[in-house]
Tab-separated table of C-alpha atoms and ligand atoms in Angstrom:
chain	number	residue	atom	x	y	z
A	5	MET	CA	268.644	-10.209	234.925
A	6	SER	CA	267.319	-9.227	238.318
A	7	ASP	CA	264.022	-9.339	236.566
A	8	ALA	CA	264.322	-13.087	235.957
A	9	VAL	CA	264.665	-13.726	239.707
A	10	GLU	CA	261.557	-12.648	241.586
A	11	PRO	CA	262.128	-13.356	245.263
A	12	ILE	CA	259.016	-11.464	246.409
A	13	ARG	CA	255.707	-11.498	244.493
A	14	TRP	CA	252.818	-9.453	245.854
A	15	LYS	CA	249.496	-10.850	244.649
A	16	GLY	CA	247.054	-8.496	246.340
A	17	LYS	CA	245.678	-10.993	248.853
A	18	SER	CA	248.814	-13.079	249.320
A	19	LEU	CA	252.594	-12.803	249.262
A	20	GLU	CA	254.594	-15.363	247.322
A	21	LEU	CA	258.175	-15.852	248.466
A	22	LEU	CA	260.749	-17.746	246.422
A	23	ASP	CA	261.914	-20.493	248.784
A	24	GLN	CA	265.632	-19.690	248.986
A	25	ARG	CA	266.246	-22.727	251.198
A	26	LEU	CA	265.785	-24.965	248.157
A	27	LEU	CA	267.984	-23.047	245.712
A	28	PRO	CA	269.706	-23.698	243.421
A	29	GLY	CA	268.131	-27.154	243.108
A	30	LYS	CA	264.495	-26.161	242.991
A	31	VAL	CA	262.516	-23.030	242.165
A	32	SER	CA	259.323	-23.013	244.213
A	33	TYR	CA	257.287	-20.393	246.054
A	34	VAL	CA	255.857	-20.319	249.575
A	35	LYS	CA	252.438	-18.614	249.660
A	36	CYS	CA	251.722	-16.470	252.725
A	37	THR	CA	248.277	-15.132	253.537
A	38	THR	CA	248.944	-13.991	257.140
A	39	ALA	CA	251.546	-11.859	258.906
A	40	ALA	CA	252.466	-14.879	261.047
A	41	GLN	CA	253.289	-16.888	257.921
A	42	VAL	CA	255.510	-14.070	256.625
A	43	ALA	CA	257.283	-13.838	260.007
A	44	LYS	CA	257.888	-17.577	259.939
A	45	ALA	CA	259.202	-17.397	256.365
A	46	ILE	CA	261.682	-14.700	257.431
A	47	LYS	CA	262.768	-16.656	260.511
A	48	ASP	CA	263.157	-19.889	258.509
A	49	MET	CA	265.206	-18.180	255.735
A	50	VAL	CA	262.648	-18.687	252.948
A	51	VAL	CA	263.402	-15.020	252.298
A	52	ARG	CA	266.637	-13.478	253.548
A	53	GLY	CA	268.957	-10.560	252.898
A	54	ALA	CA	268.386	-7.264	254.713
A	55	PRO	CA	266.357	-5.292	252.114
A	56	ALA	CA	264.281	-8.350	251.107
A	57	ILE	CA	263.410	-8.970	254.766
A	58	GLY	CA	262.202	-5.360	255.038
A	59	CYS	CA	260.078	-5.633	251.884
A	60	ALA	CA	258.558	-8.973	252.929
A	61	ALA	CA	257.755	-7.625	256.412
A	62	ALA	CA	255.996	-4.601	254.896
A	63	PHE	CA	253.698	-6.888	252.891
A	64	GLY	CA	253.283	-8.993	256.038
A	65	VAL	CA	251.812	-5.941	257.766
A	66	VAL	CA	249.393	-5.524	254.839
A	67	LEU	CA	248.270	-9.148	255.257
A	68	GLY	CA	247.888	-8.544	259.009
A	69	LYS	CA	245.791	-5.426	258.243
A	70	GLY	CA	248.160	-3.356	260.347
A	71	SER	CA	247.172	-5.056	263.603
A	72	ALA	CA	249.395	-4.648	266.656
A	73	SER	CA	250.026	-8.401	266.646
A	74	SER	CA	251.280	-8.314	263.046
A	75	PHE	CA	253.910	-5.714	264.004
A	76	GLU	CA	254.791	-7.691	267.121
A	77	ILE	CA	255.315	-11.032	265.413
A	78	LEU	CA	257.215	-9.592	262.424
A	79	SER	CA	259.550	-7.584	264.678
A	80	LYS	CA	260.607	-10.811	266.384
A	81	SER	CA	261.473	-12.689	263.183
A	82	ARG	CA	265.191	-11.768	262.911
A	83	PRO	CA	267.209	-9.274	264.985
A	84	THR	CA	270.205	-7.970	263.021
A	85	ALA	CA	269.051	-6.484	259.707
A	86	VAL	CA	267.720	-3.041	260.609
A	87	ASN	CA	265.768	-2.855	257.329
A	88	LEU	CA	263.123	-4.976	259.066
A	89	PHE	CA	262.547	-2.390	261.813
A	90	TRP	CA	262.889	0.481	259.356
A	91	ALA	CA	260.132	-1.012	257.167
A	92	LEU	CA	257.886	-1.710	260.169
A	93	ASN	CA	258.309	1.906	261.319
A	94	ARG	CA	257.303	3.189	257.911
A	95	MET	CA	254.282	0.897	257.901
A	96	ARG	CA	253.259	2.109	261.384
A	97	LYS	CA	252.960	5.649	260.039
A	98	ALA	CA	251.292	4.726	256.732
A	99	LYS	CA	247.710	5.633	255.905
A	100	ASP	CA	247.428	3.246	252.937
A	101	LEU	CA	249.275	0.060	253.949
A	102	GLU	CA	249.374	-1.583	250.536
A	103	ALA	CA	250.588	1.575	248.789
A	104	GLU	CA	253.324	1.997	251.410
A	105	ALA	CA	254.535	-1.614	251.108
A	106	LYS	CA	254.661	-1.254	247.315
A	107	ALA	CA	256.559	2.028	247.700
A	108	ILE	CA	259.125	0.352	249.999
A	109	PHE	CA	259.594	-2.357	247.383
A	110	ASP	CA	259.815	0.036	244.404
A	111	GLU	CA	262.179	2.403	246.202
A	112	ASP	CA	264.482	-0.504	247.063
A	113	LEU	CA	264.672	-1.573	243.432
A	114	ALA	CA	265.329	1.990	242.252
A	115	GLY	CA	267.929	2.486	244.993
A	116	ASN	CA	269.763	-0.655	243.924
A	117	ARG	CA	270.032	0.553	240.345
A	118	ALA	CA	271.349	3.907	241.577
A	119	MET	CA	273.940	2.184	243.790
A	120	GLY	CA	274.932	-0.005	240.872
A	121	LYS	CA	275.754	3.064	238.766
A	122	LEU	CA	277.561	4.876	241.578
A	123	GLY	CA	279.445	1.804	242.738
A	124	ALA	CA	280.551	0.848	239.240
A	125	THR	CA	282.693	3.996	239.134
A	126	LEU	CA	284.844	2.428	241.876
A	127	ILE	CA	285.481	-0.817	240.038
A	128	PRO	CA	288.642	-0.800	237.907
A	129	GLU	CA	288.713	-2.050	234.311
A	130	GLY	CA	289.555	-5.760	234.227
A	131	ALA	CA	289.006	-6.156	237.980
A	132	ARG	CA	288.690	-9.440	239.792
A	133	VAL	CA	285.959	-8.668	242.305
A	134	MET	CA	285.496	-10.664	245.483
A	135	THR	CA	282.105	-10.769	247.200
A	136	HIS	CA	280.665	-12.484	250.253
A	137	CYS	CA	277.236	-13.917	251.031
A	138	ASN	CA	274.389	-13.052	248.646
A	139	THR	CA	273.512	-9.430	248.013
A	140	GLY	CA	271.756	-9.941	244.707
A	141	ALA	CA	268.227	-9.834	243.370
A	142	LEU	CA	267.413	-12.569	245.889
A	143	ALA	CA	268.417	-10.423	248.854
A	144	THR	CA	266.530	-7.307	247.765
A	145	ALA	CA	263.490	-6.171	245.784
A	146	GLY	CA	265.669	-6.902	242.721
A	147	TYR	CA	269.056	-6.201	241.091
A	148	GLY	CA	270.975	-6.277	244.373
A	149	THR	CA	273.346	-4.063	246.348
A	150	ALA	CA	276.962	-5.264	246.106
A	151	LEU	CA	275.874	-7.691	243.409
A	152	GLY	CA	274.118	-4.762	241.734
A	153	VAL	CA	277.487	-2.987	241.539
A	154	ILE	CA	278.912	-6.151	239.990
A	155	ARG	CA	275.978	-6.279	237.510
A	156	ALA	CA	276.541	-2.659	236.560
A	157	SER	CA	280.252	-3.426	236.010
A	158	LYS	CA	279.605	-6.550	233.953
A	159	SER	CA	281.171	-5.256	230.743
A	160	LYS	CA	284.448	-4.200	232.336
A	161	ILE	CA	285.273	-6.747	235.027
A	162	LYS	CA	287.364	-9.842	234.474
A	163	GLY	CA	285.293	-11.903	236.855
A	164	VAL	CA	283.870	-12.444	240.300
A	165	ILE	CA	285.257	-14.516	243.151
A	166	ALA	CA	282.273	-15.662	245.227
A	167	ASN	CA	282.967	-16.827	248.753
A	168	GLU	CA	280.978	-19.907	249.684
A	169	THR	CA	279.783	-18.255	252.941
A	170	ARG	CA	279.764	-20.930	255.602
A	171	PRO	CA	277.668	-22.137	257.254
A	172	TYR	CA	274.491	-21.294	255.326
A	173	LEU	CA	276.188	-21.227	251.903
A	174	GLN	CA	274.501	-18.100	250.517
A	175	GLY	CA	277.538	-17.574	248.253
A	176	ALA	CA	277.712	-21.112	246.887
A	177	ARG	CA	273.976	-21.606	246.526
A	178	LEU	CA	272.596	-18.160	245.724
A	179	THR	CA	275.291	-15.771	244.450
A	180	ALA	CA	276.796	-18.475	242.229
A	181	TRP	CA	273.288	-19.233	240.902
A	182	GLU	CA	272.519	-15.594	240.097
A	183	LEU	CA	275.873	-15.039	238.385
A	184	VAL	CA	275.709	-18.228	236.337
A	185	GLN	CA	272.217	-17.218	235.139
A	186	GLU	CA	273.467	-13.810	234.161
A	187	GLY	CA	276.579	-15.084	232.394
A	188	ILE	CA	278.993	-13.127	234.585
A	189	PRO	CA	282.232	-15.125	234.946
A	190	CYS	CA	282.407	-16.360	238.515
A	191	THR	CA	284.746	-18.586	240.501
A	192	LEU	CA	283.514	-20.142	243.718
A	193	ILE	CA	285.911	-20.564	246.654
A	194	THR	CA	285.495	-21.661	250.250
A	195	ASP	CA	285.824	-18.811	252.732
A	196	ASN	CA	289.227	-19.914	254.014
A	197	MET	CA	290.747	-19.546	250.521
A	198	ALA	CA	290.170	-15.785	250.415
A	199	GLY	CA	293.428	-14.804	252.163
A	200	HIS	CA	295.474	-17.061	249.928
A	201	LEU	CA	294.058	-15.499	246.760
A	202	MET	CA	294.623	-11.998	248.159
A	203	SER	CA	298.235	-12.842	249.017
A	204	ARG	CA	298.796	-14.005	245.427
A	205	GLY	CA	297.480	-10.727	243.994
A	206	GLU	CA	294.368	-12.366	242.560
A	207	VAL	CA	291.817	-10.001	244.111
A	208	ASP	CA	291.551	-6.356	243.000
A	209	VAL	CA	288.538	-5.133	244.960
A	210	ILE	CA	286.016	-6.464	247.496
A	211	VAL	CA	282.338	-5.487	247.578
A	212	VAL	CA	279.924	-6.647	250.271
A	213	GLY	CA	276.472	-5.731	251.528
A	214	ALA	CA	275.327	-4.814	255.032
A	215	ASP	CA	272.658	-5.690	257.546
A	216	ARG	CA	273.091	-2.669	259.781
A	217	ILE	CA	275.448	0.323	259.636
A	218	ALA	CA	275.938	2.224	262.903
A	219	ALA	CA	276.267	6.029	263.069
A	220	ASN	CA	280.077	5.801	262.971
A	221	GLY	CA	280.144	3.489	259.924
A	222	ASP	CA	280.771	0.212	261.765
A	223	THR	CA	279.002	-2.384	259.643
A	224	ALA	CA	277.325	-5.662	260.521
A	225	ASN	CA	277.230	-8.103	257.637
A	226	LYS	CA	277.334	-11.853	257.113
A	227	ILE	CA	279.759	-13.739	259.324
A	228	GLY	CA	283.192	-13.775	257.672
A	229	THR	CA	282.983	-10.190	256.399
A	230	TYR	CA	285.188	-8.858	259.209
A	231	SER	CA	287.956	-11.363	258.417
A	232	LEU	CA	287.847	-10.306	254.766
A	233	ALA	CA	288.192	-6.633	255.743
A	234	VAL	CA	291.224	-7.385	257.914
A	235	LEU	CA	292.802	-9.368	255.089
A	236	ALA	CA	291.986	-6.606	252.598
A	237	LYS	CA	293.773	-4.045	254.802
A	238	ARG	CA	296.802	-6.343	255.068
A	239	HIS	CA	296.986	-6.628	251.283
A	240	GLY	CA	296.018	-3.058	250.353
A	241	ILE	CA	292.818	-4.117	248.592
A	242	PRO	CA	289.902	-1.628	248.511
A	243	PHE	CA	286.975	-2.852	250.604
A	244	TYR	CA	283.546	-1.359	249.811
A	245	VAL	CA	280.210	-1.758	251.583
A	246	VAL	CA	277.135	-1.243	249.388
A	247	ALA	CA	273.838	-0.608	251.200
A	248	PRO	CA	270.762	1.607	250.912
A	249	ARG	CA	269.950	4.189	253.575
A	250	SER	CA	267.323	1.794	254.985
A	251	THR	CA	270.288	-0.218	256.324
A	252	PHE	CA	271.677	2.684	258.393
A	253	ASP	CA	270.882	2.837	262.097
A	254	LEU	CA	272.004	6.280	263.215
A	255	LYS	CA	270.441	5.738	266.631
A	256	ILE	CA	273.300	3.477	267.644
A	257	PRO	CA	276.728	5.086	267.947
A	258	SER	CA	278.865	2.083	267.028
A	259	GLY	CA	278.890	-1.560	266.004
A	260	LYS	CA	279.044	-2.667	269.634
A	261	GLU	CA	275.329	-1.961	269.960
A	262	ILE	CA	274.300	-4.093	266.960
A	263	PRO	CA	272.423	-7.238	268.042
A	264	ILE	CA	274.017	-10.293	266.466
A	265	GLU	CA	271.753	-13.210	265.663
A	266	GLU	CA	272.879	-16.627	266.875
A	267	ARG	CA	271.426	-19.344	264.676
A	268	PRO	CA	270.837	-23.053	265.376
A	269	GLY	CA	273.907	-25.242	265.816
A	270	ASP	CA	272.755	-27.765	263.241
A	271	GLU	CA	273.740	-25.281	260.492
A	272	VAL	CA	277.351	-25.850	261.612
A	273	THR	CA	277.279	-29.564	262.418
A	274	GLY	CA	275.861	-30.575	259.044
A	275	HIS	CA	273.783	-29.580	256.050
A	276	ARG	CA	270.406	-30.768	254.756
A	277	GLY	CA	270.299	-33.876	256.907
A	278	VAL	CA	273.978	-34.860	256.497
A	279	ARG	CA	275.803	-34.612	259.816
A	280	TRP	CA	279.604	-34.450	259.982
A	281	ALA	CA	280.272	-33.343	263.572
A	282	PRO	CA	279.928	-35.719	266.521
A	283	ARG	CA	276.803	-35.561	268.665
A	284	GLY	CA	277.444	-33.816	271.981
A	285	ILE	CA	279.854	-31.203	270.529
A	286	LYS	CA	279.255	-27.590	271.598
A	287	VAL	CA	278.649	-25.183	268.705
A	288	ARG	CA	278.632	-21.410	268.156
A	289	ASN	CA	276.783	-19.974	265.182
A	290	PRO	CA	276.800	-16.163	265.118
A	291	ALA	CA	275.242	-15.247	261.770
A	292	PHE	CA	276.880	-11.806	261.460
A	293	ASP	CA	280.018	-9.949	262.474
A	294	VAL	CA	280.919	-6.286	262.702
A	295	THR	CA	283.547	-4.643	260.513
A	296	PRO	CA	284.919	-1.457	262.112
A	297	ALA	CA	284.584	1.646	259.964
A	298	GLU	CA	288.368	2.103	259.875
A	299	LEU	CA	288.665	-1.027	257.698
A	300	ILE	CA	286.086	0.195	255.164
A	301	THR	CA	287.418	2.055	252.127
A	302	GLY	CA	283.997	3.433	251.279
A	303	ILE	CA	280.265	2.991	251.710
A	304	VAL	CA	278.074	3.224	248.613
A	305	CYS	CA	274.431	4.165	249.188
A	306	GLU	CA	271.829	5.332	246.687
A	307	LYS	CA	272.703	8.974	247.286
A	308	ALA	CA	276.502	9.023	247.325
A	309	VAL	CA	279.785	7.229	247.822
A	310	VAL	CA	281.241	8.030	251.238
A	311	LEU	CA	284.970	7.355	251.291
A	312	ALA	CA	286.661	6.676	254.666
A	313	PRO	CA	283.293	6.826	256.450
A	314	THR	CA	282.933	8.816	259.666
A	315	LYS	CA	279.968	9.821	261.807
A	316	GLU	CA	280.022	13.349	260.371
A	317	LYS	CA	280.137	12.240	256.738
A	318	LEU	CA	277.369	9.647	257.183
A	319	ALA	CA	275.068	12.071	259.012
A	320	LYS	CA	275.064	14.259	255.875
A	321	LEU	CA	273.304	11.487	253.923
A	322	PHE	CA	270.101	11.998	255.942
B	26	MRU	O1	271.491	-14.332	256.892
B	26	MRU	P1	271.220	-13.599	255.611
B	26	MRU	O2	271.319	-14.461	254.409
B	26	MRU	O3	269.913	-12.830	255.676
B	26	MRU	O4	272.376	-12.527	255.532
B	26	MRU	C1	272.486	-11.701	254.402
B	26	MRU	C2	273.636	-10.780	254.421
B	26	MRU	O5	274.420	-10.762	255.350
B	26	MRU	C3	273.759	-9.794	253.287
B	26	MRU	O6	275.090	-9.519	253.015
B	26	MRU	C4	273.053	-8.490	253.679
B	26	MRU	O7	271.770	-8.749	254.177
B	26	MRU	C5	272.950	-7.554	252.549
B	26	MRU	S1	271.831	-8.137	251.309
B	26	MRU	C6	271.700	-6.937	250.114
């Protein structure tokens, strides 16, 4: 599929974003005609996923005609996914804004297909593949990163175990939706079931995406990823990160320097107007965590697979 789901539609004078807040119940698009509207759509999670945020921001700059204020407002939309800042930097240097935004989009799609092919070589025949959050067509220009590897392995895997991904439910709402549409066998679990399945030998490999990879390979990804990596180590299960080079931030030496977004508490105390926690309770809601490089079996990017990532090996990709 990938081509059936169109999260980002550039229309020349406007940007249409599939409203991911309403999925899987409703397919509807938010139309943006200004950079401020695109920034708001990113902040409000209409569009999410590191590469998709970068692509949307690039078109946001086109709508803002490259004004300083368009860069300013878009750079403040979300802090963790470095693809946003990477795309804005490219746009700052571009002579033809629209051509550059389209190139960012097209390169992302091509990169995802390349990662799919490369990553599929790591997936064993008959594997039960666990994934976290949503890294599919919805999170990118199309096809997906970790979910792209799963797509490319469709004919040989036994099935996918999709973690629900509390609190925002990207796994339950978005990954499950993409996989059901594509006819890839998928079982949904809540995040706290992952360790149990691993301990019973029901998980063969784990593939996740990334929001920012530091120079040493430490990787920020959706909250819950770090726990999965620790569990994977405990159970001897290969743990792969799949991300394009636009997700690497070689300027920061380690994961300690990655800014972690804290989101509103109401994502934890309830969902879509239903509240289950008492009023007055204190809440934490960090949206991402950092997995140290030592827990990562390999990083797949569009150029190569880097096993046991180190600063030296990752530097060679650039
Ligand atoms: O908060 P989100 O939904 O934007 O977080 C998304 C993730 O953490 C993804 O795993 C990551 O961006 C990679 S998407 C290809």
